Amino acid sequence: RPDIVCLQEGFVDGDVAGYALVAPPTLLPASARVQMLRGLAVDPAYQGRGVGRALVNAAIEEATARGAVKLSLRVLGTNEAARRLYAAAGFETGGVLVDEFFLDGRAVDDHLLARRLDT
């Protein structure tokens, strides 16, 4: 359904520099007031130029427009740049799934973050 997912694209000089994917965390009516940033990526050629921040802001605006009171996301513990970006945008850690993934020969934590939209 087109109302379930919203893809926000970031452009720089007409080129797609990144994207943010916003969708409900589940299809259960009980979680209807929450949206989830289910993916965000910035082309390495455009990193450090504000594209990620603009995409996070677009995701916050989209979730708010959908009537959400909270926007949640998951981020790998090893992704320090993304964790700094989300913290700067007001996201707080709600939990950590320790050793959730095994990447490049080592266990990696999965951080659960959220930002209230109704305050």
PDB file of C-alpha atoms in Angstrom:
ATOM      1  CA  ARG A   1       0.000   0.000   0.000  1.00  0.00           C
ATOM      2  CA  PRO A   2       1.397   3.404  -0.901  1.00  0.00           C
ATOM      3  CA  ASP A   3       0.372   4.933   2.435  1.00  0.00           C
ATOM      4  CA  ILE A   4       2.531   2.489   4.396  1.00  0.00           C
ATOM      5  CA  VAL A   5       5.974   3.533   3.177  1.00  0.00           C
ATOM      6  CA  CYS A   6       7.339   6.963   2.392  1.00  0.00           C
ATOM      7  CA  LEU A   7      10.677   7.306   0.648  1.00  0.00           C
ATOM      8  CA  GLN A   8      12.332  10.672   1.072  1.00  0.00           C
ATOM      9  CA  GLU A   9      15.156  11.310  -1.391  1.00  0.00           C
ATOM     10  CA  GLY A  10      17.897  13.839  -0.876  1.00  0.00           C
ATOM     11  CA  PHE A  11      19.274  15.585  -3.940  1.00  0.00           C
ATOM     12  CA  VAL A  12      22.489  17.516  -4.474  1.00  0.00           C
ATOM     13  CA  ASP A  13      22.905  19.254  -7.825  1.00  0.00           C
ATOM     14  CA  GLY A  14      20.188  17.023  -9.294  1.00  0.00           C
ATOM     15  CA  ASP A  15      21.835  13.768  -8.166  1.00  0.00           C
ATOM     16  CA  VAL A  16      20.243  11.433  -5.618  1.00  0.00           C
ATOM     17  CA  ALA A  17      22.559  11.770  -2.632  1.00  0.00           C
ATOM     18  CA  GLY A  18      20.623   9.584  -0.201  1.00  0.00           C
ATOM     19  CA  TYR A  19      17.284   8.340   1.004  1.00  0.00           C
ATOM     20  CA  ALA A  20      15.209   7.847   4.157  1.00  0.00           C
ATOM     21  CA  LEU A  21      12.474   5.229   4.438  1.00  0.00           C
ATOM     22  CA  VAL A  22       9.626   5.878   6.904  1.00  0.00           C
ATOM     23  CA  ALA A  23       7.026   3.194   7.677  1.00  0.00           C
ATOM     24  CA  PRO A  24       5.007   1.842  10.593  1.00  0.00           C
ATOM     25  CA  PRO A  25       6.996  -0.479  12.868  1.00  0.00           C
ATOM     26  CA  THR A  26       4.208  -3.054  12.549  1.00  0.00           C
ATOM     27  CA  LEU A  27       0.822  -3.274  10.862  1.00  0.00           C
ATOM     28  CA  LEU A  28      -0.899  -3.716  14.240  1.00  0.00           C
ATOM     29  CA  PRO A  29      -3.428  -0.996  15.115  1.00  0.00           C
ATOM     30  CA  ALA A  30      -1.879  -0.772  18.593  1.00  0.00           C
ATOM     31  CA  SER A  31       1.307   0.730  17.118  1.00  0.00           C
ATOM     32  CA  ALA A  32      -0.436   3.169  14.790  1.00  0.00           C
ATOM     33  CA  ARG A  33       0.884   6.212  16.687  1.00  0.00           C
ATOM     34  CA  VAL A  34       4.510   5.248  16.006  1.00  0.00           C
ATOM     35  CA  GLN A  35       6.485   5.488  12.782  1.00  0.00           C
ATOM     36  CA  MET A  36       9.881   3.947  12.168  1.00  0.00           C
ATOM     37  CA  LEU A  37      12.853   5.198  10.218  1.00  0.00           C
ATOM     38  CA  ARG A  38      13.443   1.853   8.537  1.00  0.00           C
ATOM     39  CA  GLY A  39      16.423   2.919   6.498  1.00  0.00           C
ATOM     40  CA  LEU A  40      18.650   5.887   5.851  1.00  0.00           C
ATOM     41  CA  ALA A  41      21.651   6.021   3.557  1.00  0.00           C
ATOM     42  CA  VAL A  42      23.830   8.751   2.143  1.00  0.00           C
ATOM     43  CA  ASP A  43      26.112   8.206  -0.845  1.00  0.00           C
ATOM     44  CA  PRO A  44      29.713   8.372   0.439  1.00  0.00           C
ATOM     45  CA  ALA A  45      30.425  11.114  -2.111  1.00  0.00           C
ATOM     46  CA  TYR A  46      27.908  13.355  -0.291  1.00  0.00           C
ATOM     47  CA  GLN A  47      28.613  12.477   3.340  1.00  0.00           C
ATOM     48  CA  GLY A  48      29.517  15.348   5.620  1.00  0.00           C
ATOM     49  CA  ARG A  49      27.488  17.839   3.577  1.00  0.00           C
ATOM     50  CA  GLY A  50      24.262  17.878   5.608  1.00  0.00           C
ATOM     51  CA  VAL A  51      22.366  15.350   3.493  1.00  0.00           C
ATOM     52  CA  GLY A  52      21.877  12.923   6.391  1.00  0.00           C
ATOM     53  CA  ARG A  53      20.616  15.676   8.677  1.00  0.00           C
ATOM     54  CA  ALA A  54      18.191  16.882   5.981  1.00  0.00           C
ATOM     55  CA  LEU A  55      16.894  13.337   5.525  1.00  0.00           C
ATOM     56  CA  VAL A  56      16.426  12.839   9.273  1.00  0.00           C
ATOM     57  CA  ASN A  57      14.503  16.122   9.397  1.00  0.00           C
ATOM     58  CA  ALA A  58      12.362  14.997   6.437  1.00  0.00           C
ATOM     59  CA  ALA A  59      11.650  11.709   8.217  1.00  0.00           C
ATOM     60  CA  ILE A  60      10.619  13.594  11.375  1.00  0.00           C
ATOM     61  CA  GLU A  61       8.321  15.842   9.324  1.00  0.00           C
ATOM     62  CA  GLU A  62       6.775  12.849   7.533  1.00  0.00           C
ATOM     63  CA  ALA A  63       6.168  10.943  10.764  1.00  0.00           C
ATOM     64  CA  THR A  64       4.627  14.055  12.330  1.00  0.00           C
ATOM     65  CA  ALA A  65       2.400  14.582   9.276  1.00  0.00           C
ATOM     66  CA  ARG A  66       1.187  11.006   9.692  1.00  0.00           C
ATOM     67  CA  GLY A  67       0.089  11.807  13.238  1.00  0.00           C
ATOM     68  CA  ALA A  68       2.849   9.857  14.960  1.00  0.00           C
ATOM     69  CA  VAL A  69       3.836  10.725  18.513  1.00  0.00           C
ATOM     70  CA  LYS A  70       7.132   8.870  18.245  1.00  0.00           C
ATOM     71  CA  LEU A  71       9.691   8.052  15.559  1.00  0.00           C
ATOM     72  CA  SER A  72      11.869   5.033  16.266  1.00  0.00           C
ATOM     73  CA  LEU A  73      14.848   3.443  14.549  1.00  0.00           C
ATOM     74  CA  ARG A  74      17.555   0.828  14.906  1.00  0.00           C
ATOM     75  CA  VAL A  75      21.252   1.496  14.349  1.00  0.00           C
ATOM     76  CA  LEU A  76      24.336  -0.676  14.617  1.00  0.00           C
ATOM     77  CA  GLY A  77      26.501   0.085  17.623  1.00  0.00           C
ATOM     78  CA  THR A  78      29.516   0.326  15.330  1.00  0.00           C
ATOM     79  CA  ASN A  79      27.946   3.120  13.249  1.00  0.00           C
ATOM     80  CA  GLU A  80      29.281   6.028  15.295  1.00  0.00           C
ATOM     81  CA  ALA A  81      28.547   8.675  12.651  1.00  0.00           C
ATOM     82  CA  ALA A  82      24.886   7.673  12.435  1.00  0.00           C
ATOM     83  CA  ARG A  83      24.559   7.507  16.212  1.00  0.00           C
ATOM     84  CA  ARG A  84      25.950  11.060  16.498  1.00  0.00           C
ATOM     85  CA  LEU A  85      23.570  12.255  13.776  1.00  0.00           C
ATOM     86  CA  TYR A  86      20.539  10.749  15.523  1.00  0.00           C
ATOM     87  CA  ALA A  87      21.594  12.078  18.942  1.00  0.00           C
ATOM     88  CA  ALA A  88      21.951  15.583  17.476  1.00  0.00           C
ATOM     89  CA  ALA A  89      18.407  15.233  16.105  1.00  0.00           C
ATOM     90  CA  GLY A  90      17.032  14.430  19.565  1.00  0.00           C
ATOM     91  CA  PHE A  91      16.890  10.630  19.440  1.00  0.00           C
ATOM     92  CA  GLU A  92      17.547   8.787  22.687  1.00  0.00           C
ATOM     93  CA  THR A  93      18.538   5.193  23.343  1.00  0.00           C
ATOM     94  CA  GLY A  94      15.601   3.066  24.451  1.00  0.00           C
ATOM     95  CA  GLY A  95      17.504  -0.205  24.563  1.00  0.00           C
ATOM     96  CA  VAL A  96      20.394  -2.221  23.230  1.00  0.00           C
ATOM     97  CA  LEU A  97      20.200  -5.695  21.744  1.00  0.00           C
ATOM     98  CA  VAL A  98      23.608  -7.003  22.746  1.00  0.00           C
ATOM     99  CA  ASP A  99      25.429  -9.148  20.163  1.00  0.00           C
ATOM    100  CA  GLU A 100      22.400  -9.015  17.845  1.00  0.00           C
ATOM    101  CA  PHE A 101      24.483  -9.333  14.682  1.00  0.00           C
ATOM    102  CA  PHE A 102      27.706 -11.059  13.677  1.00  0.00           C
ATOM    103  CA  LEU A 103      29.547  -8.870  11.170  1.00  0.00           C
ATOM    104  CA  ASP A 104      33.113  -9.044   9.932  1.00  0.00           C
ATOM    105  CA  GLY A 105      33.977 -11.752  12.424  1.00  0.00           C
ATOM    106  CA  ARG A 106      32.606 -10.061  15.538  1.00  0.00           C
ATOM    107  CA  ALA A 107      29.399  -9.560  17.473  1.00  0.00           C
ATOM    108  CA  VAL A 108      27.737  -6.157  17.049  1.00  0.00           C
ATOM    109  CA  ASP A 109      25.055  -4.553  19.207  1.00  0.00           C
ATOM    110  CA  ASP A 110      21.833  -3.141  17.752  1.00  0.00           C
ATOM    111  CA  HIS A 111      20.748   0.136  19.372  1.00  0.00           C
ATOM    112  CA  LEU A 112      17.061   1.008  19.568  1.00  0.00           C
ATOM    113  CA  LEU A 113      16.522   4.759  19.420  1.00  0.00           C
ATOM    114  CA  ALA A 114      13.429   6.942  19.494  1.00  0.00           C
ATOM    115  CA  ARG A 115      12.386  10.561  19.475  1.00  0.00           C
ATOM    116  CA  ARG A 116       9.124  11.889  20.841  1.00  0.00           C
ATOM    117  CA  LEU A 117       7.243  14.056  18.347  1.00  0.00           C
ATOM    118  CA  ASP A 118       4.503  15.324  20.650  1.00  0.00           C
ATOM    119  CA  THR A 119       6.584  17.427  23.039  1.00  0.00           C
TER     120      THR A 119
END
